[in-house]
PDB file of C-alpha atoms and ligand atoms in Angstrom:
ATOM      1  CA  UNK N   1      50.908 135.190 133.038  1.00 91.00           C
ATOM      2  CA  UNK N   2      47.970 136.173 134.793  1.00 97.00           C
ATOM      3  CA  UNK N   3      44.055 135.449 133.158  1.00 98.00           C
ATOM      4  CA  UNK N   4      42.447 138.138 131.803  1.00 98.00           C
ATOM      5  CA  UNK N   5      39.070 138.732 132.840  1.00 98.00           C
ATOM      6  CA  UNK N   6      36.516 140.717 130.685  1.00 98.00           C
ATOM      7  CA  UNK N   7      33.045 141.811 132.096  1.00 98.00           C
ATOM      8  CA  UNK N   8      29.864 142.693 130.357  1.00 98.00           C
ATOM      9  CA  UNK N   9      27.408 144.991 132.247  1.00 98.00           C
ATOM     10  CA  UNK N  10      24.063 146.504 131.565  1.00 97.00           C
ATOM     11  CA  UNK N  11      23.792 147.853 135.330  1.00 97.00           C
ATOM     12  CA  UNK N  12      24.510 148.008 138.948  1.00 97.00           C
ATOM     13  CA  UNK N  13      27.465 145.954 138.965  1.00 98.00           C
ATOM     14  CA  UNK N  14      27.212 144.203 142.334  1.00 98.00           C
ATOM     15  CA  UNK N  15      28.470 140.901 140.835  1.00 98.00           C
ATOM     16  CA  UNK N  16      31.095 142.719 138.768  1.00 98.00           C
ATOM     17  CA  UNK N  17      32.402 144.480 142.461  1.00 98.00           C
ATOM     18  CA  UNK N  18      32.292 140.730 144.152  1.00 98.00           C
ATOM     19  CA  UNK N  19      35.024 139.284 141.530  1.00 98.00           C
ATOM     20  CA  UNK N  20      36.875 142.165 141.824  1.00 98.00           C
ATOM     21  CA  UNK N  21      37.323 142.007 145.641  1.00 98.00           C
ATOM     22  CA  UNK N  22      37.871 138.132 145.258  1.00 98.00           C
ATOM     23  CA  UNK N  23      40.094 139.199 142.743  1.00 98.00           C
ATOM     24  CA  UNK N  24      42.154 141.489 144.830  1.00 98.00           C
ATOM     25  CA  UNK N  25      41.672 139.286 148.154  1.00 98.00           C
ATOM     26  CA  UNK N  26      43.177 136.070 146.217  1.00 97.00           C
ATOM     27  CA  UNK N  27      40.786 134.351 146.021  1.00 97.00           C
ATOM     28  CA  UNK N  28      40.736 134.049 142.070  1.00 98.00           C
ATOM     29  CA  UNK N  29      44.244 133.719 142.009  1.00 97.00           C
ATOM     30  CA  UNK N  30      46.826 134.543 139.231  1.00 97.00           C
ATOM     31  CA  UNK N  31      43.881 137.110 137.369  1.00 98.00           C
ATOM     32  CA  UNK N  32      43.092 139.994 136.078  1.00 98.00           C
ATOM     33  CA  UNK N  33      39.798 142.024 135.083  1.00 98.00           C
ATOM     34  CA  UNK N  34      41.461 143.263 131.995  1.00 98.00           C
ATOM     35  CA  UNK N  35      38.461 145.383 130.890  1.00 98.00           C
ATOM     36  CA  UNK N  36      34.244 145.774 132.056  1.00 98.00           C
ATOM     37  CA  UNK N  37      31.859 146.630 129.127  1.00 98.00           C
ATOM     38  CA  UNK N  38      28.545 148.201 129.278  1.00 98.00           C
ATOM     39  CA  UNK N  39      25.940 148.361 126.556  1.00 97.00           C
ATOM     40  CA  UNK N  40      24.669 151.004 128.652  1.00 96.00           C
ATOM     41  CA  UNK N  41      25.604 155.040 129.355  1.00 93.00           C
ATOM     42  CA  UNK N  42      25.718 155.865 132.547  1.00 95.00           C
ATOM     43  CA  UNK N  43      25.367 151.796 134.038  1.00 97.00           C
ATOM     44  CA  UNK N  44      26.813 151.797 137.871  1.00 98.00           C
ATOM     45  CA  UNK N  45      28.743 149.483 136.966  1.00 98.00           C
ATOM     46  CA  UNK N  46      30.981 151.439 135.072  1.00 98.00           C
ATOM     47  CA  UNK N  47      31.516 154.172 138.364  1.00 98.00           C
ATOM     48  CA  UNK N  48      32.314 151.448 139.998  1.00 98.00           C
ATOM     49  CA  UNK N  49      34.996 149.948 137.678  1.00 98.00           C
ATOM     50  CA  UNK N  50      36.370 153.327 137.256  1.00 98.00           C
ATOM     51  CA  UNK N  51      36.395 153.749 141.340  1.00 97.00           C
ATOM     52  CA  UNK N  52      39.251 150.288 141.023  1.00 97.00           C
ATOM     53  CA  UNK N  53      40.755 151.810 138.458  1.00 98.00           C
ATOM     54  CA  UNK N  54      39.576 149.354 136.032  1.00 98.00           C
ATOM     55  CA  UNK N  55      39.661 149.981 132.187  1.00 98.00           C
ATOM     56  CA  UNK N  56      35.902 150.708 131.147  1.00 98.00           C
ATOM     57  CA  UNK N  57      34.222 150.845 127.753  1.00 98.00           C
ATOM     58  CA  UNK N  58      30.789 151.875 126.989  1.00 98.00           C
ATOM     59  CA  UNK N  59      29.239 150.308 123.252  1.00 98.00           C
ATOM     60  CA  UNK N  60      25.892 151.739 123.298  1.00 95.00           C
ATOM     61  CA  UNK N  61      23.678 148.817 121.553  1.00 90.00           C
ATOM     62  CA  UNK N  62      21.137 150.904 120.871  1.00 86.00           C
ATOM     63  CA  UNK N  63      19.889 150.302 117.282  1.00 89.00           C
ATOM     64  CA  UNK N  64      22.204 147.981 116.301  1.00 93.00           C
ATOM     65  CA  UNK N  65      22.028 144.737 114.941  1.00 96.00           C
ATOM     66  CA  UNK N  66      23.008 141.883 117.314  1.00 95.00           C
ATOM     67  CA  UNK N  67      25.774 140.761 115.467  1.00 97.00           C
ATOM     68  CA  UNK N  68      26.742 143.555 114.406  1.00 97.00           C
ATOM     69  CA  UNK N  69      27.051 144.975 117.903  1.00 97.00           C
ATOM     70  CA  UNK N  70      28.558 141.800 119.250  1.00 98.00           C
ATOM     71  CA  UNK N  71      31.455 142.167 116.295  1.00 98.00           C
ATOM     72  CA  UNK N  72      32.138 145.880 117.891  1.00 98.00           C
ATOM     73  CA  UNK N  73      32.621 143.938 121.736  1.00 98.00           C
ATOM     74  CA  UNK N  74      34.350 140.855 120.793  1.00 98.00           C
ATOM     75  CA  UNK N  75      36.878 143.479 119.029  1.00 98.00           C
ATOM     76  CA  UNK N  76      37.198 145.311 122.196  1.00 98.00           C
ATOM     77  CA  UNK N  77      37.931 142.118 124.606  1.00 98.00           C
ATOM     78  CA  UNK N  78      40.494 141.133 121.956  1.00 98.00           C
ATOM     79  CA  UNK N  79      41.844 143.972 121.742  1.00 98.00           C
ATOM     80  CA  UNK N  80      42.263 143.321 125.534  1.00 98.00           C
ATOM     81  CA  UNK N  81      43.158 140.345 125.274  1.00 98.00           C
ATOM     82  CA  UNK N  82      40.202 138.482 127.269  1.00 98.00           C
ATOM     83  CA  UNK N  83      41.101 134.916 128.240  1.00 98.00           C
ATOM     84  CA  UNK N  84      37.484 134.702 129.828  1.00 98.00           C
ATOM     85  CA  UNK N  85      34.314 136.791 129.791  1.00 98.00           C
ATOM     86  CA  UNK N  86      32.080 137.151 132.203  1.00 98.00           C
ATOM     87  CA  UNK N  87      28.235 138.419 131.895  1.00 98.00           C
ATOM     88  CA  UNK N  88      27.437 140.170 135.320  1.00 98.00           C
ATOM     89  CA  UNK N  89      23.915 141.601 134.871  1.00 97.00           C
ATOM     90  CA  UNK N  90      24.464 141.825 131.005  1.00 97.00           C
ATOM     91  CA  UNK N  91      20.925 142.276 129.312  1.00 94.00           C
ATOM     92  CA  UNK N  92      21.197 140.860 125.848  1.00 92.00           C
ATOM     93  CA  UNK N  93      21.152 137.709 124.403  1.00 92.00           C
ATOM     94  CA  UNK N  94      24.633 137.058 122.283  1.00 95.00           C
ATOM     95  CA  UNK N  95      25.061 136.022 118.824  1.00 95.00           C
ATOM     96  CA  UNK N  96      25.922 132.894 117.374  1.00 96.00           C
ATOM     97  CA  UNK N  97      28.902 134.864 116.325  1.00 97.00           C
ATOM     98  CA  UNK N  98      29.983 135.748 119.740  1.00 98.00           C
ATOM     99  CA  UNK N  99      29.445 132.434 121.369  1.00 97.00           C
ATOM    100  CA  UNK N 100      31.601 130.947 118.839  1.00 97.00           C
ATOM    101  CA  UNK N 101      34.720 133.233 119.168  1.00 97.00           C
ATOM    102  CA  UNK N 102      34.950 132.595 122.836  1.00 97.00           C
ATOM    103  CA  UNK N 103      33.992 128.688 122.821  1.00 95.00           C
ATOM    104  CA  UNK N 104      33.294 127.223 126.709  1.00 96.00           C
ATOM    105  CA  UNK N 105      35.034 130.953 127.647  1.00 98.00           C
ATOM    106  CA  UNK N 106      31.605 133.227 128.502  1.00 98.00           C
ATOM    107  CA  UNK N 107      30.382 132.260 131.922  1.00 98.00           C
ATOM    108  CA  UNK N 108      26.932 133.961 133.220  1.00 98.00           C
ATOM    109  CA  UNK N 109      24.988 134.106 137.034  1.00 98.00           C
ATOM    110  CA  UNK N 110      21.313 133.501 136.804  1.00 98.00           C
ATOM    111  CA  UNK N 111      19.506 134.766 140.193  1.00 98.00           C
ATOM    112  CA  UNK N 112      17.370 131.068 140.215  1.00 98.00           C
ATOM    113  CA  UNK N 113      18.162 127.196 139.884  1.00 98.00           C
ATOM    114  CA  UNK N 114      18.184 126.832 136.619  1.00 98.00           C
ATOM    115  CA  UNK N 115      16.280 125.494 134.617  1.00 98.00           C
ATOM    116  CA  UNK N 116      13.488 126.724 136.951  1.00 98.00           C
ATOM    117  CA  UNK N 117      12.899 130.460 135.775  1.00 98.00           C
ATOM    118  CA  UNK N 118      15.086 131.278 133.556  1.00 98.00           C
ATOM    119  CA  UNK N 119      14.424 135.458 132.136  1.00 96.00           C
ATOM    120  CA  UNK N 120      13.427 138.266 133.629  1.00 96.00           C
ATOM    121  CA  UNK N 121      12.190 138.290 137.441  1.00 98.00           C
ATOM    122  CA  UNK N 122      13.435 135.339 138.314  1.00 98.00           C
ATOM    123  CA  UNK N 123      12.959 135.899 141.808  1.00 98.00           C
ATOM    124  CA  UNK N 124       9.639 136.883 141.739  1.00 98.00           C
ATOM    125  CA  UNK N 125       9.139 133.951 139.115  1.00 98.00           C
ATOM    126  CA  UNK N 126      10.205 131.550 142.319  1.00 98.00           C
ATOM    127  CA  UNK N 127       7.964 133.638 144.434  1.00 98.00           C
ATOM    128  CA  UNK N 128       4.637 133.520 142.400  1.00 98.00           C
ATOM    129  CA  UNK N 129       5.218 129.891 142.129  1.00 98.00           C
ATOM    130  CA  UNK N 130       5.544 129.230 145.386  1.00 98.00           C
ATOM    131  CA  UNK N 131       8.763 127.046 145.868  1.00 98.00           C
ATOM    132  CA  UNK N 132      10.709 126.603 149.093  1.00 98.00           C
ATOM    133  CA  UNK N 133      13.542 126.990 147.833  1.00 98.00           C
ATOM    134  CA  UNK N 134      15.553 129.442 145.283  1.00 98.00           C
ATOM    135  CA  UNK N 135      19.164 130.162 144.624  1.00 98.00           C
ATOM    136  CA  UNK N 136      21.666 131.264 142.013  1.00 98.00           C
ATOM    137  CA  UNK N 137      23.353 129.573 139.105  1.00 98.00           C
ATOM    138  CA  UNK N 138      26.740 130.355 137.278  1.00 98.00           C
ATOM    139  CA  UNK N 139      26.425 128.498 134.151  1.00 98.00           C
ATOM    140  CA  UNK N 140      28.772 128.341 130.836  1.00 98.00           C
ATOM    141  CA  UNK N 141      27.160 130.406 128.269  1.00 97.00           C
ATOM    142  CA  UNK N 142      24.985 129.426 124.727  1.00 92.00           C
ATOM    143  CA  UNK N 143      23.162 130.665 122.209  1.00 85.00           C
ATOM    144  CA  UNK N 144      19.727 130.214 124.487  1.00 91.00           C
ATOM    145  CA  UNK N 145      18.911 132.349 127.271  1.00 90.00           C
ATOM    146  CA  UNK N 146      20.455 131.261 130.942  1.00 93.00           C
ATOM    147  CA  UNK N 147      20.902 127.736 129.033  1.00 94.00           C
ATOM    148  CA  UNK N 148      24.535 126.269 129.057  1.00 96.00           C
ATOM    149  CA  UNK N 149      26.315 123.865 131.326  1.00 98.00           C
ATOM    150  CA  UNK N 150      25.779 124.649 135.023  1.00 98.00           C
ATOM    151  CA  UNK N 151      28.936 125.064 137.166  1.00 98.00           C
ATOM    152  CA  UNK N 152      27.732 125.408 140.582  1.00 98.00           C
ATOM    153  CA  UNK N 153      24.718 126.795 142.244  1.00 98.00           C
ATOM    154  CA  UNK N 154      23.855 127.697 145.829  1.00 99.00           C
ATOM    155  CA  UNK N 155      19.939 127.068 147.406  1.00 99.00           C
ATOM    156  CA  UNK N 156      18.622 129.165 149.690  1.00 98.00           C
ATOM    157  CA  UNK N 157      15.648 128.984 151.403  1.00 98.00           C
ATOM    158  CA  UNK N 158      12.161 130.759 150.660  1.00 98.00           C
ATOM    159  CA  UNK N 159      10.072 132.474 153.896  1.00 98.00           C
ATOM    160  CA  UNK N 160       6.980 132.811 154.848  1.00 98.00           C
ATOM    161  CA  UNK N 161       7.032 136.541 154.631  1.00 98.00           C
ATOM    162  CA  UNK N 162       9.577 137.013 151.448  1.00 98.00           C
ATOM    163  CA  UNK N 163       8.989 139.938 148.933  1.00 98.00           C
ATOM    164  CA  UNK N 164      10.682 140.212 146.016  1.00 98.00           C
ATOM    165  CA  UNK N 165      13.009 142.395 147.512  1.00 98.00           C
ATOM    166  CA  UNK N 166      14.170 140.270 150.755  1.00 98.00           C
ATOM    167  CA  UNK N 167      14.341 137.029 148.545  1.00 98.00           C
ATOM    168  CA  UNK N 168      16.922 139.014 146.000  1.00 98.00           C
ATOM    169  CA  UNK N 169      18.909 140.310 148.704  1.00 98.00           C
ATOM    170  CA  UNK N 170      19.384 136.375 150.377  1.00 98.00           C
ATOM    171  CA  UNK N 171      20.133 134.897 146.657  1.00 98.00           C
ATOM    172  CA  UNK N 172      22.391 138.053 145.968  1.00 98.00           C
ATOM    173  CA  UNK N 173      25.210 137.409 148.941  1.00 98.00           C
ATOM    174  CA  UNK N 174      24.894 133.668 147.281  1.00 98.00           C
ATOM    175  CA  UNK N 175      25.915 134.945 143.934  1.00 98.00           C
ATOM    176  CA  UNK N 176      28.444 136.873 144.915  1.00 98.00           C
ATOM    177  CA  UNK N 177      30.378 133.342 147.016  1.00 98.00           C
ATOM    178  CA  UNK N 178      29.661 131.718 143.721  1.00 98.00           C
ATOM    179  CA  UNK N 179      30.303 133.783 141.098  1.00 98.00           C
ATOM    180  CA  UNK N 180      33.821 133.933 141.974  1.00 98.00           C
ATOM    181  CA  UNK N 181      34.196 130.208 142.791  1.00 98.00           C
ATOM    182  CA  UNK N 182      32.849 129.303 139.444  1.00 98.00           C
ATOM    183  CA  UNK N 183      35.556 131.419 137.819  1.00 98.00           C
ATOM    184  CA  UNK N 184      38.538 130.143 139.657  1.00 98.00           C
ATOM    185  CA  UNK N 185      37.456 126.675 139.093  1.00 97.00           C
ATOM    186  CA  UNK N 186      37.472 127.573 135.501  1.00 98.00           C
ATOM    187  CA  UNK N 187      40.704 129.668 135.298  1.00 97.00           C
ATOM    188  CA  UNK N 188      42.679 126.942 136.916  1.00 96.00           C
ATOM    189  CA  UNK N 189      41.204 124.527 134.698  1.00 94.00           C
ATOM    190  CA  UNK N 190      39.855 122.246 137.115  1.00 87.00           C
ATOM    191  CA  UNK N 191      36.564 121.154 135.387  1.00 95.00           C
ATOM    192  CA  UNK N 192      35.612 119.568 132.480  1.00 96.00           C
ATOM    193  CA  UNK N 193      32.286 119.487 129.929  1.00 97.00           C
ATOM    194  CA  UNK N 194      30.499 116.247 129.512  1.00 97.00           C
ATOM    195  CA  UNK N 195      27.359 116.346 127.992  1.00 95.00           C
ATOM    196  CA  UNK N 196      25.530 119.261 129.796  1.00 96.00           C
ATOM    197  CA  UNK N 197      27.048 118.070 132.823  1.00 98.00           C
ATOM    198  CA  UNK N 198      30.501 120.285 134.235  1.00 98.00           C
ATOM    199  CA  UNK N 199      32.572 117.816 136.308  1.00 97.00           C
ATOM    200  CA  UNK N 200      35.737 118.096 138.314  1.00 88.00           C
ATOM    201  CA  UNK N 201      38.687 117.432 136.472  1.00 87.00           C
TER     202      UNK N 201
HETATM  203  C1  GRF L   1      21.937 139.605 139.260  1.00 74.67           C
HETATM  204  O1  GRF L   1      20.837 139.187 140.019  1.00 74.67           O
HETATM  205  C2  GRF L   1      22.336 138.554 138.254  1.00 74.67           C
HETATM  206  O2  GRF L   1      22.135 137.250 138.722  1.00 74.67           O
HETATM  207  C3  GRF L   1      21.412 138.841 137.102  1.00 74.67           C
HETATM  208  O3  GRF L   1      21.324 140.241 137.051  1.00 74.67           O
HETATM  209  C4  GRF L   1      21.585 140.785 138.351  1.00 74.67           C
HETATM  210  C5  GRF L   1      22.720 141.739 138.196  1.00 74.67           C
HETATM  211  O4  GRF L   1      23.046 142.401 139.396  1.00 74.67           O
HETATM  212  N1  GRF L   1      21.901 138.245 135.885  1.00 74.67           N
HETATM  213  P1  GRF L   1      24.395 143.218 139.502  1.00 74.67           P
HETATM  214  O5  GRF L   1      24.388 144.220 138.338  1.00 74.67           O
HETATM  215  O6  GRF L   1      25.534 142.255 139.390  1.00 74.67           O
HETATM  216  O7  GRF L   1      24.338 143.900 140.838  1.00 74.67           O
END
């Protein structure tokens, strides 16, 4: 039986397209992306899905509750049935709820080396700081923001003439490798959780 993928959205979906090529190319073998979710209307992400003929659903959060929105997704990725769900540009913290229906099963890519900036702008975080380096993280997902046991990250290097713009697009191509790795390493089951640390298993 193949693993069922589920992806949560908010926008572009550039990390959402790079599992689904891996995906399709084998790289993630013996899977699925069984459904992508956007709290969003009209998210890219969604076009995109629809363009692979991917089954979409948009839950507009708007107003709602966190839990009470999170009840309405988890529904939807069981009713899918989601062996693992991925956040791919997903803007909203989840509930203690949904954390705990899909234990060690919610993986999420943070565009720095975590812990360094976690949030919002996390490139131009690494940036105004001034560090030499950035990168990405995929991570195994918690009730804290970009928290969570780290499954592999990439480095790349910072420039002398970096914007915000040129240091996204080097980290980007890195989170797209990694992203997938992270999930096929988890899908065949070949890590496990000690502590906060994720080791080969
Ligand atoms: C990525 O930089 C990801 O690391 C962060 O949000 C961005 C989403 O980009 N969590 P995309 O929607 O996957 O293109």
């Amino acid at each position: 039986m193949k693993k069922r993928i589920g992806v949560l959205l908010s926008g572009r979906g550039s990390n959402f397209e790079a599992l689904a090529e891996s995906v399709a190319a084998g790289r993630i073998p013996n899977a699925e992306i069984a459904i992508v979710i956007s709290n969003r209307e009209g998210a890219p992400g969604i076009d995109r899905a629809k363009s692979r003929s991917i089954s979409t659903r948009v839950i507009p959060s708007k107003g709602l509750e966190r839990e009470a929105y999170d009840r309405q997704v988890a529904a939807v990725l069981d009713e899918n049935k989601v062996d693992l769900v991925c956040l791919a540009g997903y803007m909203r913290l989840l509930s203690p709820y949904f954390v705990a229906k899909f234990p060690n099963r919610i993986l999420n890519i943070h565009p720095s080396l975590l812990p360094s900036f976690p949030g919002l702008e996390a490139q131009r975080q690494a940036l105004e700081y001034g560090v030499k380096f950035a990168g990405c993280t995929v991570h195994f997902v918690d009730e804290n923001l970009d928290a969570g046991p780290i499954i592999v990250q990439a480095v790349v290097p910072v420039m002398d003439d970096d914007t915000e713009a040129t240091l996204s697009e080097r980290i980007l191509k890195e989170e797209h490798r990694i992203y997938s790795e992270a999930v096929r390493i988890v899908l065949e089951g070949k890590c496990k959780i000690v502590g906060r640390r994720v080791l080969k298993s």
